[in-house]
Every structure is written in C-alpha cells, then in structure tokens.
C-alpha cells in the first residue's frame, strides 16, 4: 500500500524483510558464535521476520534479544525524513513483535530499536548508531535502494559499529536491498532502461565490486564468496545474476563468485560465509556456479549475450524432515541428508531436431512482439529462395484461434516489412479449409494463448494441417505457444498478466505448476517460449523434474532456433536460448511446494551458436 512505502527523491524498489530460522540459544557468549547472515529476497512476511528473530536469539546473552533496525535504504530527501522515520518505526515494531512471538525462556522477550540512519550526516554522527553495542544480538536492514544505503553507510562510524557487532556474533538480516548489501560485491540494479529481458546481455547490470578503496560496494563484512540477488524468481533475475557472475570471472582473476538468488518472502542462512543452510519461507533459494565445471564465457550476437556451458545450479527449498540440504560456498559442493553429492559429469546431447522435416523450421520465442525484424527477415529470405526453387509465392499463416486476429495482422505486417511481396493467406482453426499450405513457400504458425493452442490441437484436422506443414513446407516459422506445442510437452497454464506476472513467476518454481500437456512430438525435446520477458525460468526446472532424462529448451524473445535438415541446429535473432540439462540432477518437492534440485546444468547460447551440449 502507498502508506507503507518509504518516500524518496531517488528511485526506490520497495524492499522486504525476512530472515532465517535457527535453533534458540540461551546465554552463550556472542564471541563464541560463528557469524550469521540471513539475506531475504523480499517482503515483510511474518514467517521471515520470525526466522530473523530466531537467528538473533541464537546465542543471545539475554535477558532480552536486542535488535537494531537500520533504514538507510529508505531515502535521504529532507522533505521525506519525518515520514520515512514513521514508516521505519512501523517496520521496527513488526520485527519486534515477530521476534517476541518465537523467543522463549530464558529470554523475557525482544527489544528492537530504530537507528536513525537516513542520510550521510546521520551515519557520520556516532550518536545515531550508539545503540549498536556489545549487547546487540542482531541488526536488520530494511529494503529500498541498496546503492543509497551504501552511499550512506560505507566507511562511516555506523558501518564500523555494525561490523564490530557482526564480528562478535550479532546476526545480520535484511530484506531486498537489505539482502543485496550483505555481499561485498553488490548488484546495484540495471543499466539505464534495461531490465529482466536484457539480463543475459554483457554490461546490463550495475555492479559494485568492493575490491578497491571506494564506497561502491556492499558492507565491509558482507560475503566475500557470494553475490546475493533478491526478488529472484519474482522479478526474473536469473539472467542478471548469471551475466554478473560471468563478469566477476574477469574481475577476480578467473574465479567467479557464487551466485545466490533469494526469492520473495524467502531467506537463507549463511554461516561463517562458508555454509548455506535452512532456507525458510514461501519459496526457495537458487545457487549458480560457473567454476565447478569450468564454464567457458563468451559474449555473442548483436546484443552480446552470454554464451556459456554447464553452469551448475541448485534450487534449495526449506528442508524436508530428515533431509537437510547444505551448500559449501568454499568447496562449491552440496550435502543432502548428510551425504555429499558429487558434481555431475556433463553428457553430450544435440540440439532440438524435427525428424522427417524436409525444409527449415524456425522455433521462435516471440519474434514479433519485441520489435526486432531479425528472425522474420531470415524467414522471408528463405521463402524467397523457395520461390526461386519452384514454390508458390505465398506464405500461409495457420492460427490456432480466430481470436488471434491482432497477432495474425502483426505477423502479416512483419512479413511485408521484411520484404515479402507475395501473398499472405490465413487459415484459422476450423475456418478457411479451402486454403492449403501445400506448395506454399512458407508457413507461419500462430498460437497466442495456451488455451487456444490446446483446443486447436484437439481438432484432428487442424493438428494434421500443422503436422503436414512442419514436415513438408520449405520454411516454417512457429512462434510462442505453437513453438511449445510442437515439442514433447507444453504448458497449458495461462500467460501472466500485467497484474499477476510477479506472482506467476514465483509459482513457476512450484512442482507441476506448468499444467503440462503432451505436444505433437514433432520436435525432440520440450520448449518454453518468451523465456526472459515473461520470467519463465521456473518452467524449465519444472520440465526437468517432469522429464529428467531429456534436455529442455527456453527461447527468448526476438530469437529462434533454426532447425535445418542434415545440419546442426543454430540460434538466430537478437536474444538468447537456454538449455536446462537435468540428466545428472536430483529433484524433489519442498514442504512449501517449491521445486528442490541439485546439479541441474544450464547452457546459454546467442546468435550464431550451435545448439550442442557436453
């Protein structure tokens, strides 16, 4: 709600608070405790605030669990100061109440106080951080703008006091921006107007490295091994973290950091900057590792997207009874139920093919909606070549629904804009049966919604026309949901909307959320279109759990796989293709329904790359 947001002249991302749960301790000296971080991906949910309360209580000296709340990410505009202090006090009260609810004897309760650290002058005045003492058991960093927070805290007396308390064993927790500052190398947003759809591009993110004397960094005591990213599934940040890790490889002499993506309303426990354990909350934590299998790094195509292979990834939901999972940040290894899990050996696999096809088949992720003409221009060039070889100068658009008229017009316009001067004829499912694709230079398959595609493929006549076109036409462009329907499985779940896309991107990482249906099986493997713009990374992992013996493929917008008979499948367009290889992985479902996974390998490709694995 607007009334609960900090106001600031600078652009703020509404942050969230959450924390990690550990067992309560009763009077142990703080100095004997290992350091504890609890980065939270977003949201001030009760479960995550209670988790932080438990973390702060672990080893507290009593009689109360003493917590300091730091609001430095809120905004430093003088006109907003009074309101921001009121809002920050409300969050402080929530932290206090959540901690009170879970702390038991010998403690009498929790005492959370707000440190008035809203601008640089506040942080430079020791009086404003004097409440951080030897008795502090934890401090919690509110969400907002992590760059603003560090411009206020870096090299200040306040940061010095926080570092000393942390070294003595005080737990640090933070939500959203408060999680970002917990890694010394810190992601500080996207460059300019770039966003999640651009995350795999080189230089798309602002990275504060923390390897020199300037103040562009996370906290001095932040993780030296991990880079934390927040709202991870919710805001489609897989690409951002992956490209950041690849960039860190060069920054740190060929040894990239470990990427730790924490989702909304979810946190994880980082002990001694060595062990990640005890994910808690609504979703899971993703771990990305480019070092264990020596993932190569290149930047390819017109957009300079990352091209890499065999990135080791894990999804860590809350522990199931008897099966705790731990990730060692130093050795980059996973232990599950007390057993170390070996890193898999990559196995070879070819890219998707279309067995029996006689012409070129383009499998698009969304080649019209993003404004690029690259893929359509290549399709038109191939159709012209087919005409020169004797095909009819016409392209047939096969649409899954008559309600797809806006899309039909968009594809027709795109063909003409790319230089097609022949006929464009339209066949809608159940209509225009007099129009045949036989003899045409090309066919475009349009399926805008999963429901329409599922209905259309239930029509044996339409499915037969699609099958015949794919196998016999000189050139075929399938796009979006008809791309997916040509494969082994396709998702019948509705597309996200402008109002629910964040919730849907989180739900994608829940087992079976894709509502999978058998496709036509014309393409080897399964495909997920509109991968990055619609935040569909979770659907790849859900496919991996559904069919762990087969590679799944995600296709970004403005991009297509070009399948040519007798040749390797390649990438065309301006964006990325992602392969998820589940063949050496373990999958399970966490107690909150989130997908658990160990040793899933990711491969990314850009224009000109051959789709091969291993």
Tab-separated table of N, CA and C in Angstrom, residues 337-442:
chain	number	residue	atom	x	y	z
A	337	UNK	N	20.873	-34.732	3.242
A	337	UNK	CA	20.632	-35.813	4.207
A	337	UNK	C	21.954	-36.409	4.678
A	338	UNK	N	22.958	-35.547	4.843
A	338	UNK	CA	24.246	-35.979	5.354
A	338	UNK	C	25.159	-36.621	4.346
A	339	UNK	N	24.753	-36.693	3.103
A	339	UNK	CA	25.556	-37.347	2.067
A	339	UNK	C	26.016	-36.306	1.047
A	340	UNK	N	27.324	-36.267	0.800
A	340	UNK	CA	27.856	-35.343	-0.202
A	340	UNK	C	27.411	-35.772	-1.591
A	341	UNK	N	26.978	-34.804	-2.398
A	341	UNK	CA	26.511	-35.071	-3.761
A	341	UNK	C	27.599	-34.647	-4.732
A	342	UNK	N	28.086	-35.594	-5.529
A	342	UNK	CA	29.177	-35.304	-6.457
A	342	UNK	C	28.689	-34.416	-7.591
A	343	UNK	N	29.566	-33.561	-8.073
A	343	UNK	CA	29.258	-32.756	-9.248
A	343	UNK	C	29.124	-33.670	-10.461
A	344	UNK	N	28.107	-33.487	-11.283
A	344	UNK	CA	27.883	-34.425	-12.392
A	344	UNK	C	28.909	-34.259	-13.504
A	345	UNK	N	29.068	-35.301	-14.275
A	345	UNK	CA	29.893	-35.240	-15.482
A	345	UNK	C	28.982	-34.902	-16.656
A	346	UNK	N	29.246	-33.806	-17.364
A	346	UNK	CA	28.366	-33.428	-18.471
A	346	UNK	C	28.306	-34.511	-19.540
A	347	UNK	N	27.131	-34.716	-20.081
A	347	UNK	CA	26.932	-35.697	-21.146
A	347	UNK	C	26.562	-34.969	-22.428
A	348	UNK	N	26.948	-35.540	-23.554
A	348	UNK	CA	26.684	-34.919	-24.844
A	348	UNK	C	25.209	-35.014	-25.206
A	349	UNK	N	24.729	-34.021	-25.920
A	349	UNK	CA	23.369	-34.032	-26.464
A	349	UNK	C	23.315	-33.042	-27.609
A	350	UNK	N	22.547	-33.370	-28.616
A	350	UNK	CA	22.358	-32.469	-29.738
A	350	UNK	C	21.232	-31.500	-29.436
A	351	UNK	N	21.163	-30.431	-30.210
A	351	UNK	CA	20.054	-29.506	-30.090
A	351	UNK	C	18.773	-30.117	-30.612
A	352	UNK	N	17.651	-29.439	-30.446
A	352	UNK	CA	16.367	-29.956	-30.940
A	352	UNK	C	16.407	-30.192	-32.451
A	353	UNK	N	15.748	-31.240	-32.873
A	353	UNK	CA	15.614	-31.529	-34.296
A	353	UNK	C	14.148	-31.756	-34.623
A	354	UNK	N	13.847	-31.795	-35.911
A	354	UNK	CA	12.495	-32.098	-36.384
A	354	UNK	C	12.609	-33.294	-37.319
A	355	UNK	N	12.592	-34.504	-36.779
A	355	UNK	CA	12.769	-35.694	-37.615
A	355	UNK	C	11.737	-35.756	-38.744
A	356	UNK	N	12.197	-35.987	-39.938
A	356	UNK	CA	11.298	-36.115	-41.078
A	356	UNK	C	11.016	-34.835	-41.819
A	357	UNK	N	11.398	-33.670	-41.262
A	357	UNK	CA	11.134	-32.406	-41.948
A	357	UNK	C	12.012	-32.292	-43.188
A	358	UNK	N	11.472	-31.722	-44.245
A	358	UNK	CA	12.231	-31.540	-45.482
A	358	UNK	C	12.705	-30.110	-45.684
A	359	UNK	N	12.183	-29.178	-44.875
A	359	UNK	CA	12.580	-27.780	-45.005
A	359	UNK	C	13.105	-27.241	-43.685
A	360	UNK	N	13.389	-25.948	-43.660
A	360	UNK	CA	13.878	-25.304	-42.439
A	360	UNK	C	12.706	-24.984	-41.519
A	361	UNK	N	12.918	-25.228	-40.222
A	361	UNK	CA	11.894	-24.933	-39.222
A	361	UNK	C	12.492	-23.961	-38.204
A	362	UNK	N	11.844	-22.807	-38.037
A	362	UNK	CA	12.246	-21.817	-37.037
A	362	UNK	C	11.324	-21.951	-35.833
A	363	UNK	N	11.910	-22.101	-34.658
A	363	UNK	CA	11.153	-22.241	-33.417
A	363	UNK	C	11.353	-20.972	-32.602
A	364	UNK	N	10.377	-20.077	-32.668
A	364	UNK	CA	10.535	-18.754	-32.097
A	364	UNK	C	10.028	-18.620	-30.678
A	365	UNK	N	10.696	-17.741	-29.916
A	365	UNK	CA	10.270	-17.450	-28.552
A	365	UNK	C	9.254	-16.329	-28.486
A	366	UNK	N	9.277	-15.444	-29.429
A	366	UNK	CA	8.331	-14.344	-29.674
A	366	UNK	C	9.066	-13.395	-30.604
A	367	UNK	N	8.973	-13.644	-31.883
A	367	UNK	CA	9.833	-12.947	-32.845
A	367	UNK	C	9.184	-11.698	-33.413
A	368	UNK	N	7.966	-11.386	-33.000
A	368	UNK	CA	7.284	-10.191	-33.484
A	368	UNK	C	7.036	-9.190	-32.356
A	369	UNK	N	6.685	-9.679	-31.184
A	369	UNK	CA	6.293	-8.793	-30.090
A	369	UNK	C	7.378	-7.871	-29.602
A	370	UNK	N	8.655	-8.264	-29.765
A	370	UNK	CA	9.741	-7.444	-29.243
A	370	UNK	C	10.237	-6.366	-30.179
A	371	UNK	N	9.688	-6.285	-31.361
A	371	UNK	CA	10.065	-5.209	-32.271
A	371	UNK	C	11.236	-5.502	-33.177
A	372	UNK	N	11.897	-6.631	-33.022
A	372	UNK	CA	13.027	-6.974	-33.879
A	372	UNK	C	12.537	-7.598	-35.185
A	373	UNK	N	13.268	-7.365	-36.280
A	373	UNK	CA	12.930	-7.970	-37.581
A	373	UNK	C	13.911	-9.060	-37.978
A	374	UNK	N	14.860	-9.380	-37.108
A	374	UNK	CA	15.955	-10.272	-37.492
A	374	UNK	C	15.460	-11.647	-37.937
A	375	UNK	N	14.628	-12.287	-37.110
A	375	UNK	CA	14.188	-13.645	-37.427
A	375	UNK	C	13.254	-13.632	-38.634
A	376	UNK	N	12.286	-12.735	-38.652
A	376	UNK	CA	11.331	-12.699	-39.762
A	376	UNK	C	12.051	-12.412	-41.080
A	377	UNK	N	13.058	-11.567	-41.055
A	377	UNK	CA	13.813	-11.281	-42.277
A	377	UNK	C	14.502	-12.530	-42.801
A	378	UNK	N	15.008	-13.371	-41.900
A	378	UNK	CA	15.644	-14.608	-42.335
A	378	UNK	C	14.616	-15.577	-42.909
A	379	UNK	N	13.442	-15.625	-42.292
A	379	UNK	CA	12.367	-16.477	-42.805
A	379	UNK	C	11.970	-16.025	-44.211
A	380	UNK	N	11.828	-14.723	-44.406
A	380	UNK	CA	11.466	-14.192	-45.726
A	380	UNK	C	12.545	-14.514	-46.760
A	381	UNK	N	13.808	-14.391	-46.376
A	381	UNK	CA	14.893	-14.723	-47.301
A	381	UNK	C	14.816	-16.193	-47.717
A	382	UNK	N	14.519	-17.063	-46.767
A	382	UNK	CA	14.391	-18.490	-47.095
A	382	UNK	C	13.165	-18.749	-47.975
A	383	UNK	N	12.063	-18.016	-47.716
A	383	UNK	CA	10.865	-18.191	-48.543
A	383	UNK	C	11.121	-17.729	-49.979
A	384	UNK	N	11.860	-16.654	-50.147
A	384	UNK	CA	12.213	-16.193	-51.486
A	384	UNK	C	13.054	-17.242	-52.217
A	385	UNK	N	13.976	-17.831	-51.470
A	385	UNK	CA	14.799	-18.878	-52.083
A	385	UNK	C	13.938	-20.058	-52.512
A	386	UNK	N	12.892	-20.348	-51.702
A	386	UNK	CA	11.990	-21.443	-52.059
A	386	UNK	C	11.209	-21.119	-53.327
A	387	UNK	N	10.815	-19.865	-53.481
A	387	UNK	CA	10.107	-19.454	-54.702
A	387	UNK	C	11.025	-19.610	-55.907
A	388	UNK	N	12.270	-19.220	-55.741
A	388	UNK	CA	13.233	-19.378	-56.836
A	388	UNK	C	13.418	-20.846	-57.196
A	389	UNK	N	13.162	-21.736	-56.216
A	389	UNK	CA	13.277	-23.165	-56.460
A	389	UNK	C	11.994	-23.807	-56.932
A	390	UNK	N	10.946	-23.000	-57.177
A	390	UNK	CA	9.713	-23.532	-57.739
A	390	UNK	C	8.503	-23.501	-56.834
A	391	UNK	N	8.630	-23.059	-55.577
A	391	UNK	CA	7.479	-22.976	-54.676
A	391	UNK	C	6.592	-21.798	-55.065
A	392	UNK	N	5.335	-21.848	-54.631
A	392	UNK	CA	4.403	-20.760	-54.903
A	392	UNK	C	4.750	-19.541	-54.045
A	393	UNK	N	4.571	-18.360	-54.613
A	393	UNK	CA	4.926	-17.126	-53.918
A	393	UNK	C	3.837	-16.746	-52.924
A	394	UNK	N	3.651	-17.563	-51.946
A	394	UNK	CA	2.673	-17.282	-50.902
A	394	UNK	C	3.141	-17.895	-49.588
A	395	UNK	N	2.776	-17.230	-48.513
A	395	UNK	CA	3.031	-17.729	-47.158
A	395	UNK	C	1.681	-17.890	-46.475
A	396	UNK	N	1.467	-19.055	-45.884
A	396	UNK	CA	0.209	-19.359	-45.210
A	396	UNK	C	0.400	-19.197	-43.701
A	397	UNK	N	-0.485	-18.431	-43.096
A	397	UNK	CA	-0.488	-18.255	-41.640
A	397	UNK	C	-1.537	-19.192	-41.055
A	398	UNK	N	-1.104	-20.159	-40.252
A	398	UNK	CA	-2.009	-21.078	-39.560
A	398	UNK	C	-2.192	-20.575	-38.134
A	399	UNK	N	-3.397	-20.147	-37.810
A	399	UNK	CA	-3.670	-19.560	-36.499
A	399	UNK	C	-4.509	-20.508	-35.664
A	400	UNK	N	-4.140	-20.639	-34.399
A	400	UNK	CA	-4.846	-21.561	-33.512
A	400	UNK	C	-6.235	-21.081	-33.148
A	401	UNK	N	-6.519	-19.792	-33.354
A	401	UNK	CA	-7.814	-19.273	-32.951
A	401	UNK	C	-8.173	-18.054	-33.787
A	402	UNK	N	-9.455	-17.879	-34.030
A	402	UNK	CA	-9.920	-16.677	-34.714
A	402	UNK	C	-9.745	-15.444	-33.840
A	403	UNK	N	-9.576	-15.647	-32.540
A	403	UNK	CA	-9.334	-14.527	-31.633
A	403	UNK	C	-7.904	-14.010	-31.723
A	404	UNK	N	-7.058	-14.684	-32.498
A	404	UNK	CA	-5.677	-14.274	-32.667
A	404	UNK	C	-5.512	-13.238	-33.780
A	405	UNK	N	-6.597	-12.538	-34.159
A	405	UNK	CA	-6.536	-11.646	-35.315
A	405	UNK	C	-5.489	-10.545	-35.147
A	406	UNK	N	-5.350	-10.006	-33.958
A	406	UNK	CA	-4.333	-8.975	-33.746
A	406	UNK	C	-2.949	-9.540	-34.034
A	407	UNK	N	-2.706	-10.754	-33.556
A	407	UNK	CA	-1.410	-11.383	-33.806
A	407	UNK	C	-1.243	-11.726	-35.281
A	408	UNK	N	-2.313	-12.222	-35.911
A	408	UNK	CA	-2.249	-12.550	-37.342
A	408	UNK	C	-1.836	-11.318	-38.137
A	409	UNK	N	-2.440	-10.193	-37.815
A	409	UNK	CA	-2.095	-8.957	-38.507
A	409	UNK	C	-0.653	-8.546	-38.236
A	410	UNK	N	-0.210	-8.785	-37.011
A	410	UNK	CA	1.172	-8.414	-36.669
A	410	UNK	C	2.175	-9.247	-37.463
A	411	UNK	N	1.911	-10.553	-37.591
A	411	UNK	CA	2.826	-11.404	-38.358
A	411	UNK	C	2.762	-11.059	-39.848
A	412	UNK	N	1.567	-10.809	-40.340
A	412	UNK	CA	1.437	-10.439	-41.747
A	412	UNK	C	2.182	-9.145	-42.036
A	413	UNK	N	2.049	-8.169	-41.142
A	413	UNK	CA	2.753	-6.901	-41.320
A	413	UNK	C	4.257	-7.086	-41.232
A	414	UNK	N	4.693	-7.952	-40.320
A	414	UNK	CA	6.123	-8.193	-40.164
A	414	UNK	C	6.708	-8.841	-41.420
A	415	UNK	N	5.956	-9.756	-42.031
A	415	UNK	CA	6.434	-10.380	-43.267
A	415	UNK	C	6.594	-9.343	-44.377
A	416	UNK	N	5.617	-8.476	-44.507
A	416	UNK	CA	5.700	-7.450	-45.540
A	416	UNK	C	6.818	-6.455	-45.250
A	417	UNK	N	6.981	-6.083	-43.980
A	417	UNK	CA	8.047	-5.152	-43.622
A	417	UNK	C	9.428	-5.738	-43.893
A	418	UNK	N	9.511	-7.079	-43.828
A	418	UNK	CA	10.788	-7.750	-44.098
A	418	UNK	C	11.017	-7.970	-45.588
A	419	UNK	N	10.085	-7.487	-46.426
A	419	UNK	CA	10.306	-7.544	-47.867
A	419	UNK	C	9.525	-8.599	-48.614
A	420	UNK	N	8.569	-9.279	-47.923
A	420	UNK	CA	7.782	-10.295	-48.626
A	420	UNK	C	6.727	-9.601	-49.492
A	421	UNK	N	6.760	-9.851	-50.802
A	421	UNK	CA	5.830	-9.217	-51.731
A	421	UNK	C	4.786	-10.190	-52.275
A	422	UNK	N	4.887	-11.454	-51.884
A	422	UNK	CA	3.909	-12.444	-52.327
A	422	UNK	C	2.651	-12.400	-51.484
A	423	UNK	N	1.789	-13.397	-51.683
A	423	UNK	CA	0.537	-13.473	-50.949
A	423	UNK	C	0.780	-13.901	-49.506
A	424	UNK	N	-0.097	-13.447	-48.623
A	424	UNK	CA	-0.174	-13.951	-47.257
A	424	UNK	C	-1.606	-14.427	-47.057
A	425	UNK	N	-1.793	-15.719	-46.878
A	425	UNK	CA	-3.114	-16.311	-46.711
A	425	UNK	C	-3.260	-16.848	-45.294
A	426	UNK	N	-4.477	-16.721	-44.745
A	426	UNK	CA	-4.706	-17.053	-43.344
A	426	UNK	C	-5.655	-18.241	-43.227
A	427	UNK	N	-5.282	-19.201	-42.383
A	427	UNK	CA	-6.159	-20.309	-42.019
A	427	UNK	C	-6.322	-20.282	-40.501
A	428	UNK	N	-7.543	-20.061	-40.033
A	428	UNK	CA	-7.821	-20.128	-38.607
A	428	UNK	C	-8.361	-21.519	-38.294
A	429	UNK	N	-8.069	-22.000	-37.112
A	429	UNK	CA	-8.553	-23.321	-36.720
A	429	UNK	C	-10.070	-23.399	-36.927
A	430	UNK	N	-10.481	-24.375	-37.763
A	430	UNK	CA	-11.890	-24.559	-38.035
A	430	UNK	C	-12.444	-23.706	-39.144
A	431	UNK	N	-11.595	-22.865	-39.760
A	431	UNK	CA	-12.072	-21.983	-40.827
A	431	UNK	C	-11.130	-22.055	-42.031
A	432	UNK	N	-11.615	-21.511	-43.154
A	432	UNK	CA	-10.800	-21.370	-44.362
A	432	UNK	C	-10.182	-22.690	-44.799
A	433	UNK	N	-10.945	-23.764	-44.714
A	433	UNK	CA	-10.405	-25.069	-45.071
A	433	UNK	C	-10.033	-25.152	-46.544
A	434	UNK	N	-10.545	-24.195	-47.346
A	434	UNK	CA	-10.198	-24.198	-48.765
A	434	UNK	C	-8.750	-23.793	-49.007
A	435	UNK	N	-8.139	-23.127	-48.024
A	435	UNK	CA	-6.753	-22.707	-48.168
A	435	UNK	C	-5.846	-23.849	-47.751
A	436	UNK	N	-4.919	-24.185	-48.608
A	436	UNK	CA	-3.994	-25.276	-48.308
A	436	UNK	C	-2.573	-24.733	-48.226
A	437	UNK	N	-1.794	-25.301	-47.327
A	437	UNK	CA	-0.392	-24.914	-47.226
A	437	UNK	C	0.466	-25.638	-48.264
A	438	UNK	N	-0.108	-26.626	-48.919
A	438	UNK	CA	0.667	-27.397	-49.897
A	438	UNK	C	1.171	-26.484	-51.016
A	439	UNK	N	2.438	-26.595	-51.320
A	439	UNK	CA	3.032	-25.834	-52.398
A	439	UNK	C	3.475	-24.446	-52.029
A	440	UNK	N	3.061	-23.942	-50.861
A	440	UNK	CA	3.436	-22.591	-50.461
A	440	UNK	C	4.921	-22.517	-50.133
A	441	UNK	N	5.479	-21.315	-50.292
A	441	UNK	CA	6.898	-21.118	-49.983
A	441	UNK	C	7.170	-21.187	-48.492
A	442	UNK	N	6.179	-20.836	-47.670
A	442	UNK	CA	6.402	-20.842	-46.234
A	442	UNK	C	5.108	-20.907	-45.448
